[in-house]
Amino acid sequence: MKVIIDESVYLFLKENKIKLSLQFKTIISHLKVNPRMYPMVTDDVNIRHFIIKNIDFCYVIDNEKIIVSDCRFKNSNLKLKIK
């Protein structure tokens, strides 16, 4: 299986100055062997997620590709101010 990391995930990590190369490599190697080992996000079996250092990554299983498409901080203290 081929693992593709979306540009938005790359930019998120770069803008927040987060380095996860070693952890990301181990997760990707696990995904190549068994892509369904992490928990599902919704009722769809092809959308799943994993967590590294308080960052939640979402990925989609699509035939012979795994696409890491989204990421966010798991526990954020950021509050939106509505005027």
mmCIF file of C-alpha atoms in Angstrom:
data_model
loop_
_atom_site.group_PDB
_atom_site.id
_atom_site.type_symbol
_atom_site.label_atom_id
_atom_site.label_comp_id
_atom_site.label_asym_id
_atom_site.label_seq_id
_atom_site.Cartn_x
_atom_site.Cartn_y
_atom_site.Cartn_z
ATOM 1 C CA MET A 1 0.000 0.000 0.000
ATOM 2 C CA LYS A 2 1.087 3.509 -0.723
ATOM 3 C CA VAL A 3 0.746 6.211 1.962
ATOM 4 C CA ILE A 4 0.146 9.785 0.795
ATOM 5 C CA ILE A 5 0.326 12.758 3.162
ATOM 6 C CA ASP A 6 -1.867 15.658 2.133
ATOM 7 C CA GLU A 7 -0.300 19.088 1.711
ATOM 8 C CA SER A 8 -2.561 20.602 4.387
ATOM 9 C CA VAL A 9 -1.164 18.176 6.981
ATOM 10 C CA TYR A 10 2.384 19.040 5.982
ATOM 11 C CA LEU A 11 1.657 22.782 6.205
ATOM 12 C CA PHE A 12 -0.052 22.395 9.586
ATOM 13 C CA LEU A 13 3.011 20.664 11.026
ATOM 14 C CA LYS A 14 5.395 23.143 9.446
ATOM 15 C CA GLU A 15 3.486 26.259 10.579
ATOM 16 C CA ASN A 16 3.307 24.980 14.149
ATOM 17 C CA LYS A 17 6.977 23.906 14.080
ATOM 18 C CA ILE A 18 6.190 20.315 14.965
ATOM 19 C CA LYS A 19 8.643 17.543 14.109
ATOM 20 C CA LEU A 20 7.280 14.018 14.132
ATOM 21 C CA SER A 21 9.500 12.254 11.652
ATOM 22 C CA LEU A 22 10.383 9.186 13.743
ATOM 23 C CA GLN A 23 6.866 8.639 15.098
ATOM 24 C CA PHE A 24 5.344 9.271 11.681
ATOM 25 C CA LYS A 25 7.642 6.707 10.056
ATOM 26 C CA THR A 26 6.620 4.012 12.526
ATOM 27 C CA ILE A 27 2.913 4.782 12.072
ATOM 28 C CA ILE A 28 3.271 4.701 8.277
ATOM 29 C CA SER A 29 5.060 1.359 8.420
ATOM 30 C CA HIS A 30 2.204 -0.014 10.567
ATOM 31 C CA LEU A 31 -0.378 1.391 8.138
ATOM 32 C CA LYS A 32 1.296 -0.314 5.191
ATOM 33 C CA VAL A 33 1.019 -3.682 6.915
ATOM 34 C CA ASN A 34 -2.421 -3.297 8.479
ATOM 35 C CA PRO A 35 -4.320 -0.138 7.464
ATOM 36 C CA ARG A 36 -7.385 -0.955 9.566
ATOM 37 C CA MET A 37 -5.603 -1.242 12.911
ATOM 38 C CA TYR A 38 -6.560 2.221 14.186
ATOM 39 C CA PRO A 39 -10.070 3.201 15.364
ATOM 40 C CA MET A 40 -12.788 4.480 13.052
ATOM 41 C CA VAL A 41 -13.928 8.100 13.089
ATOM 42 C CA THR A 42 -17.508 7.486 11.944
ATOM 43 C CA ASP A 43 -19.520 4.481 10.843
ATOM 44 C CA ASP A 44 -17.512 4.388 7.633
ATOM 45 C CA VAL A 45 -14.849 1.679 7.890
ATOM 46 C CA ASN A 46 -12.528 3.512 5.486
ATOM 47 C CA ILE A 47 -12.092 6.656 7.617
ATOM 48 C CA ARG A 48 -9.845 6.184 10.634
ATOM 49 C CA HIS A 49 -7.535 8.170 12.900
ATOM 50 C CA PHE A 50 -4.411 7.937 15.037
ATOM 51 C CA ILE A 51 -2.841 10.248 17.612
ATOM 52 C CA ILE A 52 0.780 11.362 17.935
ATOM 53 C CA LYS A 53 1.814 13.840 20.632
ATOM 54 C CA ASN A 54 -1.660 15.273 21.192
ATOM 55 C CA ILE A 55 -2.294 15.703 17.454
ATOM 56 C CA ASP A 56 -5.135 13.757 15.909
ATOM 57 C CA PHE A 57 -4.514 12.599 12.316
ATOM 58 C CA CYS A 58 -7.328 11.385 10.096
ATOM 59 C CA TYR A 59 -6.723 9.056 7.158
ATOM 60 C CA VAL A 60 -8.781 7.492 4.396
ATOM 61 C CA ILE A 61 -8.263 4.024 2.953
ATOM 62 C CA ASP A 62 -8.854 4.088 -0.801
ATOM 63 C CA ASN A 63 -8.191 0.826 -2.694
ATOM 64 C CA GLU A 64 -4.382 0.637 -2.784
ATOM 65 C CA LYS A 65 -3.741 4.072 -1.225
ATOM 66 C CA ILE A 66 -3.871 5.490 2.273
ATOM 67 C CA ILE A 67 -4.315 9.262 2.366
ATOM 68 C CA VAL A 68 -3.524 11.163 5.573
ATOM 69 C CA SER A 69 -5.924 13.994 4.891
ATOM 70 C CA ASP A 70 -6.461 15.979 8.076
ATOM 71 C CA CYS A 71 -4.936 16.799 11.432
ATOM 72 C CA ARG A 72 -5.842 18.874 14.462
ATOM 73 C CA PHE A 73 -4.801 19.417 18.045
ATOM 74 C CA LYS A 74 -6.603 16.923 20.237
ATOM 75 C CA ASN A 75 -7.005 19.069 23.360
ATOM 76 C CA SER A 76 -6.838 22.715 22.505
ATOM 77 C CA ASN A 77 -7.502 25.598 24.875
ATOM 78 C CA LEU A 78 -8.222 27.911 21.974
ATOM 79 C CA LYS A 79 -11.661 29.483 22.175
ATOM 80 C CA LEU A 80 -13.467 31.229 19.354
ATOM 81 C CA LYS A 81 -14.729 34.710 20.162
ATOM 82 C CA ILE A 82 -18.052 35.560 18.616
ATOM 83 C CA LYS A 83 -18.962 39.236 18.324
#
